[in-house]
mmCIF file of C-alpha atoms in Angstrom:
data_model
loop_
_atom_site.group_PDB
_atom_site.id
_atom_site.type_symbol
_atom_site.label_atom_id
_atom_site.label_comp_id
_atom_site.label_asym_id
_atom_site.label_seq_id
_atom_site.Cartn_x
_atom_site.Cartn_y
_atom_site.Cartn_z
ATOM 1 C CA UNK A 262 12.166 -21.578 -11.737
ATOM 2 C CA UNK A 263 15.460 -21.219 -13.633
ATOM 3 C CA UNK A 264 15.699 -19.312 -16.883
ATOM 4 C CA UNK A 265 17.605 -20.511 -19.913
ATOM 5 C CA UNK A 266 20.805 -18.743 -20.968
ATOM 6 C CA UNK A 267 22.331 -19.985 -24.249
ATOM 7 C CA UNK A 268 25.667 -21.709 -23.728
ATOM 8 C CA UNK A 269 27.373 -19.926 -26.605
ATOM 9 C CA UNK A 270 26.536 -16.539 -25.139
ATOM 10 C CA UNK A 271 28.154 -17.284 -21.783
ATOM 11 C CA UNK A 272 31.202 -19.464 -22.509
ATOM 12 C CA UNK A 273 33.713 -19.908 -25.292
ATOM 13 C CA UNK A 274 35.474 -23.254 -25.453
ATOM 14 C CA UNK A 275 39.224 -22.863 -24.934
ATOM 15 C CA UNK A 276 39.851 -25.744 -27.347
ATOM 16 C CA UNK A 277 36.720 -27.063 -29.135
ATOM 17 C CA UNK A 278 38.584 -30.173 -30.282
ATOM 18 C CA UNK A 279 39.841 -30.983 -26.800
ATOM 19 C CA UNK A 280 37.614 -29.215 -24.214
ATOM 20 C CA UNK A 281 38.832 -28.972 -20.649
ATOM 21 C CA UNK A 282 36.908 -30.352 -17.711
ATOM 22 C CA UNK A 283 35.765 -26.849 -16.786
ATOM 23 C CA UNK A 284 34.460 -26.364 -20.323
ATOM 24 C CA UNK A 285 32.518 -29.601 -20.056
ATOM 25 C CA UNK A 286 31.234 -28.621 -16.635
ATOM 26 C CA UNK A 287 30.009 -25.329 -18.060
ATOM 27 C CA UNK A 288 28.240 -27.090 -20.906
ATOM 28 C CA UNK A 289 26.586 -29.477 -18.453
ATOM 29 C CA UNK A 290 25.407 -26.551 -16.328
ATOM 30 C CA UNK A 291 23.933 -24.921 -19.421
ATOM 31 C CA UNK A 292 21.993 -28.078 -20.246
ATOM 32 C CA UNK A 293 20.678 -28.224 -16.689
ATOM 33 C CA UNK A 294 19.468 -24.614 -16.975
ATOM 34 C CA UNK A 295 17.800 -25.271 -20.317
ATOM 35 C CA UNK A 296 14.135 -25.180 -19.224
ATOM 36 C CA UNK A 297 10.870 -24.173 -20.844
ATOM 37 C CA UNK A 298 7.556 -22.826 -19.610
ATOM 38 C CA UNK A 299 3.962 -23.795 -20.254
ATOM 39 C CA UNK A 300 0.564 -22.242 -19.565
ATOM 40 C CA UNK A 301 -0.681 -23.883 -16.389
ATOM 41 C CA UNK A 302 -3.367 -22.830 -13.889
ATOM 42 C CA UNK A 303 -1.580 -21.550 -10.790
ATOM 43 C CA UNK A 304 -3.667 -19.649 -8.241
ATOM 44 C CA UNK A 305 -0.839 -17.950 -6.362
ATOM 45 C CA UNK A 306 1.022 -17.043 -9.560
ATOM 46 C CA UNK A 307 -2.161 -15.520 -11.004
ATOM 47 C CA UNK A 308 -2.685 -13.525 -7.794
ATOM 48 C CA UNK A 309 0.886 -12.246 -8.046
ATOM 49 C CA UNK A 310 0.603 -11.190 -11.696
ATOM 50 C CA UNK A 311 -2.771 -9.533 -11.040
ATOM 51 C CA UNK A 312 -1.237 -7.469 -8.220
ATOM 52 C CA UNK A 313 1.684 -6.528 -10.466
ATOM 53 C CA UNK A 314 -0.731 -5.471 -13.204
ATOM 54 C CA UNK A 315 -2.636 -3.353 -10.650
ATOM 55 C CA UNK A 316 0.671 -1.629 -9.761
ATOM 56 C CA UNK A 317 0.410 -2.556 -6.077
ATOM 57 C CA UNK A 318 3.439 -3.550 -3.962
ATOM 58 C CA UNK A 319 3.380 -7.287 -3.239
ATOM 59 C CA UNK A 320 5.043 -9.161 -0.392
ATOM 60 C CA UNK A 321 5.591 -12.906 -0.763
ATOM 61 C CA UNK A 322 5.750 -14.824 2.516
ATOM 62 C CA UNK A 323 7.262 -18.295 2.528
ATOM 63 C CA UNK A 324 9.764 -20.600 4.119
ATOM 64 C CA UNK A 325 13.378 -20.542 2.871
ATOM 65 C CA UNK A 326 13.951 -22.483 -0.334
ATOM 66 C CA UNK A 327 10.282 -22.443 -1.336
ATOM 67 C CA UNK A 328 10.991 -20.723 -4.671
ATOM 68 C CA UNK A 329 10.120 -17.053 -4.043
ATOM 69 C CA UNK A 330 13.249 -15.656 -5.687
ATOM 70 C CA UNK A 331 13.017 -18.083 -8.602
ATOM 71 C CA UNK A 332 9.362 -17.143 -9.146
ATOM 72 C CA UNK A 333 10.276 -13.439 -9.323
ATOM 73 C CA UNK A 334 13.119 -14.155 -11.744
ATOM 74 C CA UNK A 335 10.784 -16.118 -13.998
ATOM 75 C CA UNK A 336 8.079 -13.437 -13.687
ATOM 76 C CA UNK A 337 10.458 -10.692 -14.800
ATOM 77 C CA UNK A 338 11.586 -12.790 -17.772
ATOM 78 C CA UNK A 339 8.026 -13.646 -18.778
ATOM 79 C CA UNK A 340 6.908 -9.995 -18.587
ATOM 80 C CA UNK A 341 10.094 -8.813 -20.331
ATOM 81 C CA UNK A 342 10.974 -6.531 -17.408
ATOM 82 C CA UNK A 343 14.574 -5.951 -16.282
ATOM 83 C CA UNK A 344 14.947 -7.370 -12.769
ATOM 84 C CA UNK A 345 16.709 -5.351 -10.066
ATOM 85 C CA UNK A 346 17.285 -7.297 -6.856
ATOM 86 C CA UNK A 347 18.036 -5.421 -3.636
ATOM 87 C CA UNK A 348 18.756 -7.382 -0.455
ATOM 88 C CA UNK A 349 17.128 -5.101 2.103
ATOM 89 C CA UNK A 350 18.910 -6.559 5.133
ATOM 90 C CA UNK A 351 22.433 -5.689 3.895
ATOM 91 C CA UNK A 352 21.681 -2.021 3.196
ATOM 92 C CA UNK A 353 21.780 1.049 5.385
ATOM 93 C CA UNK A 354 18.769 3.385 5.809
ATOM 94 C CA UNK A 355 20.575 6.028 3.754
ATOM 95 C CA UNK A 356 20.657 3.607 0.789
ATOM 96 C CA UNK A 357 16.883 4.063 0.499
ATOM 97 C CA UNK A 358 16.383 7.572 1.853
ATOM 98 C CA UNK A 359 19.320 8.941 -0.152
ATOM 99 C CA UNK A 360 22.951 9.787 0.598
ATOM 100 C CA UNK A 361 23.587 13.431 1.540
ATOM 101 C CA UNK A 362 25.931 15.087 -0.963
ATOM 102 C CA UNK A 363 27.408 18.436 -0.044
ATOM 103 C CA UNK A 364 27.342 20.889 -2.940
ATOM 104 C CA UNK A 365 29.119 24.183 -3.610
ATOM 105 C CA UNK A 366 26.914 26.265 -1.297
ATOM 106 C CA UNK A 367 24.900 24.144 1.176
ATOM 107 C CA UNK A 368 23.529 27.216 2.942
ATOM 108 C CA UNK A 369 22.090 28.482 -0.314
ATOM 109 C CA UNK A 370 21.221 25.302 -2.229
ATOM 110 C CA UNK A 371 20.775 22.820 0.602
ATOM 111 C CA UNK A 372 22.154 19.281 0.716
ATOM 112 C CA UNK A 373 20.656 17.007 -1.959
ATOM 113 C CA UNK A 374 19.979 13.333 -1.224
ATOM 114 C CA UNK A 375 21.674 11.283 -3.912
ATOM 115 C CA UNK A 376 20.003 7.984 -4.913
ATOM 116 C CA UNK A 377 21.911 4.671 -5.227
ATOM 117 C CA UNK A 378 23.093 3.427 -8.600
ATOM 118 C CA UNK A 379 20.386 0.747 -8.957
ATOM 119 C CA UNK A 380 17.674 3.397 -8.638
ATOM 120 C CA UNK A 381 19.341 5.506 -11.321
ATOM 121 C CA UNK A 382 19.435 2.491 -13.648
ATOM 122 C CA UNK A 383 15.709 1.883 -13.093
ATOM 123 C CA UNK A 384 14.900 5.482 -13.965
ATOM 124 C CA UNK A 385 17.031 5.357 -17.096
ATOM 125 C CA UNK A 386 15.320 2.131 -18.201
ATOM 126 C CA UNK A 387 11.888 3.621 -17.500
ATOM 127 C CA UNK A 388 10.547 0.223 -16.500
ATOM 128 C CA UNK A 389 11.495 -2.812 -14.475
ATOM 129 C CA UNK A 390 10.735 -5.116 -11.569
ATOM 130 C CA UNK A 391 12.279 -3.998 -8.270
ATOM 131 C CA UNK A 392 12.673 -7.034 -6.021
ATOM 132 C CA UNK A 393 13.234 -6.259 -2.333
ATOM 133 C CA UNK A 394 14.462 -9.557 -0.912
ATOM 134 C CA UNK A 395 14.881 -10.651 2.724
ATOM 135 C CA UNK A 396 12.550 -7.931 3.973
ATOM 136 C CA UNK A 397 11.911 -9.606 7.322
ATOM 137 C CA UNK A 398 15.637 -9.517 8.171
ATOM 138 C CA UNK A 399 15.881 -5.754 7.627
ATOM 139 C CA UNK A 400 16.215 -3.903 10.962
ATOM 140 C CA UNK A 401 13.570 -1.335 11.988
ATOM 141 C CA UNK A 402 15.660 1.630 10.811
ATOM 142 C CA UNK A 403 15.879 0.173 7.295
ATOM 143 C CA UNK A 404 12.160 -0.649 7.305
ATOM 144 C CA UNK A 405 11.421 2.982 8.148
ATOM 145 C CA UNK A 406 13.559 4.129 5.237
ATOM 146 C CA UNK A 407 11.624 1.790 2.930
ATOM 147 C CA UNK A 408 8.269 3.432 3.729
ATOM 148 C CA UNK A 409 8.654 6.216 1.198
ATOM 149 C CA UNK A 410 10.071 3.905 -1.465
ATOM 150 C CA UNK A 411 7.165 1.452 -1.242
ATOM 151 C CA UNK A 412 4.361 4.016 -1.038
ATOM 152 C CA UNK A 413 5.618 7.081 -2.929
ATOM 153 C CA UNK A 414 8.314 5.330 -5.012
ATOM 154 C CA UNK A 415 10.858 7.958 -4.121
ATOM 155 C CA UNK A 416 14.524 7.321 -3.299
ATOM 156 C CA UNK A 417 16.166 10.486 -2.092
ATOM 157 C CA UNK A 418 15.302 13.145 -4.665
ATOM 158 C CA UNK A 419 14.605 10.548 -7.378
ATOM 159 C CA UNK A 420 11.104 9.498 -8.444
ATOM 160 C CA UNK A 421 10.759 5.991 -9.883
ATOM 161 C CA UNK A 422 8.847 5.929 -13.195
ATOM 162 C CA UNK A 423 5.333 4.406 -13.438
ATOM 163 C CA UNK A 424 6.735 1.459 -15.391
ATOM 164 C CA UNK A 425 8.517 0.108 -12.288
ATOM 165 C CA UNK A 426 6.736 -2.556 -10.223
ATOM 166 C CA UNK A 427 7.720 -3.447 -6.649
ATOM 167 C CA UNK A 428 7.686 -6.980 -5.248
ATOM 168 C CA UNK A 429 9.243 -8.064 -1.947
ATOM 169 C CA UNK A 430 9.881 -11.395 -0.275
ATOM 170 C CA UNK A 431 10.203 -12.352 3.364
ATOM 171 C CA UNK A 432 10.578 -15.399 5.577
ATOM 172 C CA UNK A 433 8.481 -15.847 8.729
ATOM 173 C CA UNK A 434 10.342 -14.626 11.780
ATOM 174 C CA UNK A 435 10.651 -18.173 13.099
ATOM 175 C CA UNK A 436 12.665 -19.241 10.045
ATOM 176 C CA UNK A 437 14.372 -15.966 9.153
ATOM 177 C CA UNK A 438 18.043 -15.349 9.849
ATOM 178 C CA UNK A 439 18.023 -12.819 12.682
ATOM 179 C CA UNK A 440 14.485 -11.909 11.685
ATOM 180 C CA UNK A 441 12.323 -8.952 12.711
ATOM 181 C CA UNK A 442 8.594 -8.467 12.613
ATOM 182 C CA UNK A 443 7.520 -6.021 9.926
ATOM 183 C CA UNK A 444 6.536 -2.618 11.256
ATOM 184 C CA UNK A 445 2.780 -1.916 10.947
ATOM 185 C CA UNK A 446 3.243 1.114 8.630
ATOM 186 C CA UNK A 447 5.368 -0.929 6.207
ATOM 187 C CA UNK A 448 3.174 -4.049 6.379
ATOM 188 C CA UNK A 449 0.072 -1.989 5.589
ATOM 189 C CA UNK A 450 1.576 -0.873 2.289
ATOM 190 C CA UNK A 451 1.761 -4.387 0.787
ATOM 191 C CA UNK A 452 -0.501 -7.049 -0.649
ATOM 192 C CA UNK A 453 0.568 -10.094 1.382
ATOM 193 C CA UNK A 454 0.611 -13.425 -0.454
ATOM 194 C CA UNK A 455 1.484 -16.706 1.242
ATOM 195 C CA UNK A 456 3.868 -18.529 -1.116
ATOM 196 C CA UNK A 457 3.738 -22.314 -0.889
ATOM 197 C CA UNK A 458 5.029 -25.083 -3.117
ATOM 198 C CA UNK A 459 2.837 -27.267 -5.301
ATOM 199 C CA UNK A 460 4.178 -30.819 -5.519
ATOM 200 C CA UNK A 461 3.151 -31.267 -9.150
ATOM 201 C CA UNK A 462 4.605 -27.902 -10.185
ATOM 202 C CA UNK A 463 7.931 -28.666 -8.511
ATOM 203 C CA UNK A 464 8.199 -32.145 -10.018
ATOM 204 C CA UNK A 465 7.300 -30.927 -13.504
ATOM 205 C CA UNK A 466 9.632 -27.946 -13.141
ATOM 206 C CA UNK A 467 12.560 -30.114 -12.118
ATOM 207 C CA UNK A 468 11.785 -32.116 -15.231
ATOM 208 C CA UNK A 469 12.360 -28.964 -17.273
ATOM 209 C CA UNK A 470 8.934 -27.278 -17.582
ATOM 210 C CA UNK A 471 7.755 -24.531 -15.251
ATOM 211 C CA UNK A 472 4.397 -22.664 -15.271
ATOM 212 C CA UNK A 473 4.370 -19.487 -17.322
ATOM 213 C CA UNK A 474 3.521 -16.156 -15.718
ATOM 214 C CA UNK A 475 1.304 -13.964 -17.886
ATOM 215 C CA UNK A 476 -0.457 -10.692 -17.203
ATOM 216 C CA UNK A 477 -4.243 -11.028 -16.823
ATOM 217 C CA UNK A 478 -6.355 -10.412 -19.901
ATOM 218 C CA UNK A 479 -8.664 -7.538 -19.025
ATOM 219 C CA UNK A 480 -11.972 -7.375 -20.871
ATOM 220 C CA UNK A 481 -12.256 -3.820 -22.275
ATOM 221 C CA UNK A 482 -16.050 -4.009 -22.121
ATOM 222 C CA UNK A 483 -16.012 -4.761 -18.390
ATOM 223 C CA UNK A 484 -13.698 -1.999 -17.144
ATOM 224 C CA UNK A 485 -16.365 0.536 -16.152
ATOM 225 C CA UNK A 486 -18.646 -2.159 -14.771
ATOM 226 C CA UNK A 487 -15.768 -3.653 -12.758
ATOM 227 C CA UNK A 488 -14.975 -0.321 -11.092
ATOM 228 C CA UNK A 489 -18.631 0.247 -10.236
ATOM 229 C CA UNK A 490 -18.963 -3.285 -8.855
ATOM 230 C CA UNK A 491 -15.844 -2.948 -6.690
ATOM 231 C CA UNK A 492 -16.937 0.393 -5.275
ATOM 232 C CA UNK A 493 -20.413 -0.882 -4.435
ATOM 233 C CA UNK A 494 -18.972 -3.961 -2.743
ATOM 234 C CA UNK A 495 -16.403 -2.207 -0.558
ATOM 235 C CA UNK A 496 -18.563 0.806 0.291
ATOM 236 C CA UNK A 497 -21.548 -1.422 1.023
ATOM 237 C CA UNK A 498 -19.582 -3.556 3.483
ATOM 238 C CA UNK A 499 -17.948 -0.605 5.249
ATOM 239 C CA UNK A 500 -21.295 1.182 5.519
ATOM 240 C CA UNK A 501 -22.766 -1.849 7.269
ATOM 241 C CA UNK A 502 -19.590 -2.594 9.260
ATOM 242 C CA UNK A 503 -17.923 0.774 10.077
ATOM 243 C CA UNK A 504 -15.649 -0.899 12.655
ATOM 244 C CA UNK A 505 -13.801 -2.584 9.780
ATOM 245 C CA UNK A 506 -12.578 0.690 8.270
ATOM 246 C CA UNK A 507 -9.532 0.714 10.533
ATOM 247 C CA UNK A 508 -8.589 -2.096 12.904
ATOM 248 C CA UNK A 509 -4.971 -2.309 14.055
ATOM 249 C CA UNK A 510 -4.265 -5.824 15.392
ATOM 250 C CA UNK A 511 -3.292 -6.125 19.039
ATOM 251 C CA UNK A 512 -0.430 -8.611 18.606
ATOM 252 C CA UNK A 513 2.941 -7.657 17.131
ATOM 253 C CA UNK A 514 2.965 -10.626 14.746
ATOM 254 C CA UNK A 515 -0.426 -9.826 13.214
ATOM 255 C CA UNK A 516 0.531 -6.156 12.856
ATOM 256 C CA UNK A 517 3.300 -7.317 10.530
ATOM 257 C CA UNK A 518 0.737 -8.873 8.175
ATOM 258 C CA UNK A 519 -2.385 -7.651 6.378
ATOM 259 C CA UNK A 520 -4.920 -5.623 8.381
ATOM 260 C CA UNK A 521 -7.755 -3.238 7.484
ATOM 261 C CA UNK A 522 -7.133 0.480 7.061
ATOM 262 C CA UNK A 523 -8.374 3.073 4.561
ATOM 263 C CA UNK A 524 -5.167 2.437 2.582
ATOM 264 C CA UNK A 525 -5.597 -1.346 2.464
ATOM 265 C CA UNK A 526 -9.307 -1.028 1.629
ATOM 266 C CA UNK A 527 -8.324 1.167 -1.326
ATOM 267 C CA UNK A 528 -5.983 -1.616 -2.473
ATOM 268 C CA UNK A 529 -8.792 -4.142 -1.976
ATOM 269 C CA UNK A 530 -11.128 -2.080 -4.140
ATOM 270 C CA UNK A 531 -8.483 -1.889 -6.860
ATOM 271 C CA UNK A 532 -7.854 -5.649 -6.792
ATOM 272 C CA UNK A 533 -11.576 -6.501 -6.884
ATOM 273 C CA UNK A 534 -11.934 -4.301 -9.959
ATOM 274 C CA UNK A 535 -8.947 -5.950 -11.670
ATOM 275 C CA UNK A 536 -10.098 -9.460 -10.761
ATOM 276 C CA UNK A 537 -13.609 -8.699 -12.038
ATOM 277 C CA UNK A 538 -12.350 -7.268 -15.323
ATOM 278 C CA UNK A 539 -10.019 -10.264 -15.763
ATOM 279 C CA UNK A 540 -12.658 -12.849 -14.850
ATOM 280 C CA UNK A 541 -10.422 -14.309 -12.124
ATOM 281 C CA UNK A 542 -11.586 -17.231 -10.011
ATOM 282 C CA UNK A 543 -12.901 -16.958 -6.467
ATOM 283 C CA UNK A 544 -9.725 -18.651 -5.193
ATOM 284 C CA UNK A 545 -7.549 -15.911 -6.682
ATOM 285 C CA UNK A 546 -9.846 -13.182 -5.380
ATOM 286 C CA UNK A 547 -9.771 -14.770 -1.925
ATOM 287 C CA UNK A 548 -5.961 -14.685 -1.838
ATOM 288 C CA UNK A 549 -5.934 -11.033 -2.868
ATOM 289 C CA UNK A 550 -8.652 -9.768 -0.529
ATOM 290 C CA UNK A 551 -7.372 -11.645 2.519
ATOM 291 C CA UNK A 552 -3.854 -10.525 1.597
ATOM 292 C CA UNK A 553 -4.788 -6.854 1.885
ATOM 293 C CA UNK A 554 -7.168 -6.608 4.870
ATOM 294 C CA UNK A 555 -6.588 -9.912 6.695
ATOM 295 C CA UNK A 556 -8.544 -13.132 7.048
ATOM 296 C CA UNK A 557 -11.498 -11.926 9.134
ATOM 297 C CA UNK A 558 -12.393 -8.739 7.213
ATOM 298 C CA UNK A 559 -11.420 -10.498 3.989
ATOM 299 C CA UNK A 560 -13.920 -13.310 4.530
ATOM 300 C CA UNK A 561 -16.633 -10.753 5.291
ATOM 301 C CA UNK A 562 -15.757 -8.997 2.045
ATOM 302 C CA UNK A 563 -15.980 -12.255 0.113
ATOM 303 C CA UNK A 564 -19.373 -13.014 1.676
ATOM 304 C CA UNK A 565 -20.572 -9.544 0.658
ATOM 305 C CA UNK A 566 -19.370 -10.177 -2.901
ATOM 306 C CA UNK A 567 -21.254 -13.472 -2.957
ATOM 307 C CA UNK A 568 -24.457 -11.701 -1.960
ATOM 308 C CA UNK A 569 -23.953 -9.125 -4.706
ATOM 309 C CA UNK A 570 -23.641 -11.889 -7.297
ATOM 310 C CA UNK A 571 -26.897 -13.547 -6.263
ATOM 311 C CA UNK A 572 -29.898 -13.125 -8.548
ATOM 312 C CA UNK A 573 -32.518 -10.578 -7.515
ATOM 313 C CA UNK A 574 -35.434 -12.328 -5.734
ATOM 314 C CA UNK A 575 -37.908 -10.040 -7.504
ATOM 315 C CA UNK A 576 -36.589 -11.118 -10.907
ATOM 316 C CA UNK A 577 -36.961 -14.772 -9.908
ATOM 317 C CA UNK A 578 -40.506 -14.247 -8.639
ATOM 318 C CA UNK A 579 -41.474 -12.462 -11.854
ATOM 319 C CA UNK A 580 -40.592 -15.493 -14.006
ATOM 320 C CA UNK A 581 -39.932 -18.641 -11.941
ATOM 321 C CA UNK A 582 -40.007 -20.896 -15.024
ATOM 322 C CA UNK A 583 -36.928 -19.162 -16.458
ATOM 323 C CA UNK A 584 -35.082 -18.888 -13.143
ATOM 324 C CA UNK A 585 -31.456 -20.052 -13.019
ATOM 325 C CA UNK A 586 -30.469 -20.945 -9.448
ATOM 326 C CA UNK A 587 -26.847 -21.062 -8.243
ATOM 327 C CA UNK A 588 -25.284 -24.514 -8.207
ATOM 328 C CA UNK A 589 -23.288 -24.041 -5.006
ATOM 329 C CA UNK A 590 -25.328 -25.108 -1.989
ATOM 330 C CA UNK A 591 -24.742 -22.112 0.276
ATOM 331 C CA UNK A 592 -25.510 -19.648 -2.518
ATOM 332 C CA UNK A 593 -28.664 -21.540 -3.504
ATOM 333 C CA UNK A 594 -29.796 -21.556 0.115
ATOM 334 C CA UNK A 595 -29.253 -17.793 0.329
ATOM 335 C CA UNK A 596 -31.292 -17.226 -2.853
ATOM 336 C CA UNK A 597 -34.245 -19.307 -1.608
ATOM 337 C CA UNK A 598 -34.181 -17.551 1.753
ATOM 338 C CA UNK A 599 -34.158 -14.218 -0.087
ATOM 339 C CA UNK A 600 -37.178 -15.253 -2.165
ATOM 340 C CA UNK A 601 -39.166 -16.161 0.957
ATOM 341 C CA UNK A 602 -38.118 -12.899 2.620
ATOM 342 C CA UNK A 603 -39.321 -10.968 -0.445
ATOM 343 C CA UNK A 604 -42.743 -12.658 -0.225
ATOM 344 C CA UNK A 605 -42.918 -11.824 3.483
ATOM 345 C CA UNK A 606 -42.254 -8.148 2.757
ATOM 346 C CA UNK A 607 -45.050 -8.022 0.147
ATOM 347 C CA UNK A 608 -47.379 -11.004 0.591
ATOM 348 C CA UNK A 609 -49.513 -11.560 -2.481
ATOM 349 C CA UNK A 610 -51.118 -14.733 -3.811
ATOM 350 C CA UNK A 611 -49.260 -14.597 -7.149
ATOM 351 C CA UNK A 612 -45.903 -14.060 -5.434
ATOM 352 C CA UNK A 613 -46.609 -16.870 -2.972
ATOM 353 C CA UNK A 614 -47.411 -19.253 -5.836
ATOM 354 C CA UNK A 615 -44.265 -18.152 -7.713
ATOM 355 C CA UNK A 616 -42.145 -18.858 -4.630
ATOM 356 C CA UNK A 617 -43.524 -22.413 -4.444
ATOM 357 C CA UNK A 618 -42.703 -22.885 -8.118
ATOM 358 C CA UNK A 619 -39.123 -21.800 -7.407
ATOM 359 C CA UNK A 620 -38.825 -24.277 -4.532
ATOM 360 C CA UNK A 621 -40.043 -27.076 -6.803
ATOM 361 C CA UNK A 622 -37.460 -26.046 -9.389
ATOM 362 C CA UNK A 623 -34.779 -26.103 -6.675
ATOM 363 C CA UNK A 624 -35.694 -29.690 -5.752
ATOM 364 C CA UNK A 625 -35.649 -30.751 -9.401
ATOM 365 C CA UNK A 626 -32.184 -29.275 -9.999
ATOM 366 C CA UNK A 627 -30.432 -29.789 -6.661
ATOM 367 C CA UNK A 628 -30.450 -31.210 -3.157
ATOM 368 C CA UNK A 629 -33.878 -31.444 -1.544
ATOM 369 C CA UNK A 630 -32.661 -30.599 1.956
ATOM 370 C CA UNK A 631 -32.008 -26.997 0.927
ATOM 371 C CA UNK A 632 -35.750 -26.295 0.546
ATOM 372 C CA UNK A 633 -36.866 -27.629 3.938
ATOM 373 C CA UNK A 634 -36.477 -24.389 5.871
ATOM 374 C CA UNK A 635 -37.697 -22.063 3.074
ATOM 375 C CA UNK A 636 -40.721 -24.316 2.455
ATOM 376 C CA UNK A 637 -41.623 -24.386 6.141
ATOM 377 C CA UNK A 638 -41.353 -20.602 6.395
ATOM 378 C CA UNK A 639 -43.267 -20.049 3.163
ATOM 379 C CA UNK A 640 -46.119 -22.260 4.375
ATOM 380 C CA UNK A 641 -46.613 -20.016 7.419
ATOM 381 C CA UNK A 642 -47.201 -17.026 5.115
ATOM 382 C CA UNK A 643 -50.364 -18.539 3.586
ATOM 383 C CA UNK A 644 -53.525 -16.519 4.075
ATOM 384 C CA UNK A 645 -56.967 -18.096 4.527
ATOM 385 C CA UNK A 646 -58.309 -17.268 1.068
ATOM 386 C CA UNK A 647 -55.250 -18.589 -0.740
ATOM 387 C CA UNK A 648 -55.616 -21.965 -2.408
ATOM 388 C CA UNK A 649 -52.751 -24.385 -2.051
ATOM 389 C CA UNK A 650 -50.950 -24.622 -5.421
ATOM 390 C CA UNK A 651 -50.710 -28.028 -7.058
ATOM 391 C CA UNK A 652 -46.919 -27.707 -7.215
ATOM 392 C CA UNK A 653 -46.721 -28.302 -3.460
ATOM 393 C CA UNK A 654 -47.678 -31.947 -3.974
ATOM 394 C CA UNK A 655 -44.497 -32.569 -5.921
ATOM 395 C CA UNK A 656 -42.525 -30.850 -3.166
ATOM 396 C CA UNK A 657 -44.076 -32.582 -0.188
ATOM 397 C CA UNK A 658 -42.405 -35.947 -0.806
ATOM 398 C CA UNK A 659 -38.918 -34.520 -1.100
ATOM 399 C CA UNK A 660 -39.297 -32.343 1.980
ATOM 400 C CA UNK A 661 -40.769 -35.217 3.998
ATOM 401 C CA UNK A 662 -37.927 -37.524 2.921
ATOM 402 C CA UNK A 663 -35.331 -34.918 3.852
ATOM 403 C CA UNK A 664 -36.883 -34.456 7.272
ATOM 404 C CA UNK A 665 -36.948 -38.200 7.905
ATOM 405 C CA UNK A 666 -33.274 -38.391 6.953
ATOM 406 C CA UNK A 667 -32.472 -35.559 9.356
ATOM 407 C CA UNK A 668 -34.430 -37.264 12.150
ATOM 408 C CA UNK A 669 -32.635 -40.553 11.493
ATOM 409 C CA UNK A 670 -29.237 -38.838 11.572
ATOM 410 C CA UNK A 671 -30.159 -37.161 14.858
ATOM 411 C CA UNK A 672 -31.204 -40.494 16.405
ATOM 412 C CA UNK A 673 -27.935 -42.112 15.319
ATOM 413 C CA UNK A 674 -25.958 -39.261 16.863
ATOM 414 C CA UNK A 675 -27.851 -39.536 20.168
ATOM 415 C CA UNK A 676 -27.354 -43.312 20.246
ATOM 416 C CA UNK A 677 -23.662 -42.988 19.530
ATOM 417 C CA UNK A 678 -23.269 -40.402 22.271
ATOM 418 C CA UNK A 679 -25.139 -42.587 24.757
ATOM 419 C CA UNK A 680 -22.927 -45.585 23.921
ATOM 420 C CA UNK A 681 -19.658 -43.815 24.828
#
């Protein structure tokens, strides 16, 4: 994603009346770099900017030439942050831990660790985007030196200011030049985002218009609620699944990616709060959660969040006529199952009738097959002195039709299997 630099600011024509070929070449290059940006939905770009806003170190994984460096250049320009690029693989460990400088009296004053010049410039600016490129080609000794920089933001005796954000990029070991797997301690300090190309974005960008990176718009009225929601979600899952608190992968490759630890769960909690306050989509939240604790624990976290968002069965039973059921099939199924479970816990005639009314409403507003199992279970809860509500008549046809369709599909499957 190139950025535009005005021609006049970079080159002065040697002879405006008779420009040389190099002058013309420079002007042509300037025209080629003359691009614009536009607001465009981009899931991975939104996940990146949300992580940057949350002040969490981000690691972009992608094949060479996929546009990781260009995306960071455009991000820094869009956020008006000075970009400092450090190629990790060409530096020594002392470049990140600090160079020992002998003073007048080492025995009395010790030997201070002097920071590199780029770190001094970041501190003087007070803000910026530190881009650690080619992280997967940095040898283990350099990766160890980066631990303190990424987590504590210290380089030698220098502390980076809060206005500095850290983003890194890496190629998979299979496509990296002399690549290494990331050490588990370093990998566990990052939000890992898989960076892929979007055909439409690339084509439109080559035509001169790239997507614009913008910081998420946080709703000031949702900040406290977002923190409470994130804490309930993470603590609720880890209470039910204590084995997920810390799980170091067994394979070396997976240890170099996201995996669950108290540190990464803290990052997950932070990102859930930011995504909630910003009203981010489920796709963005999925990238962030799976990028901090891994796919397995991340999917469990997403499922727990889905359950938290479901309406309370007791509220639905109290006023079935005003009930708003989720549109997505799996969420609607979970709500109906929860309603039936609530009636089972406290079986009363009024609650049983209200549950039937909810099932009828589900058939009227969605797929009939979702009510087959809840209706069958609810029917078994009927007590002898309970009259059958009239609403069941409107439900019976849909349930019967759904069952016949299921039976027909099963017969077709058996016949197809027998014909092989």
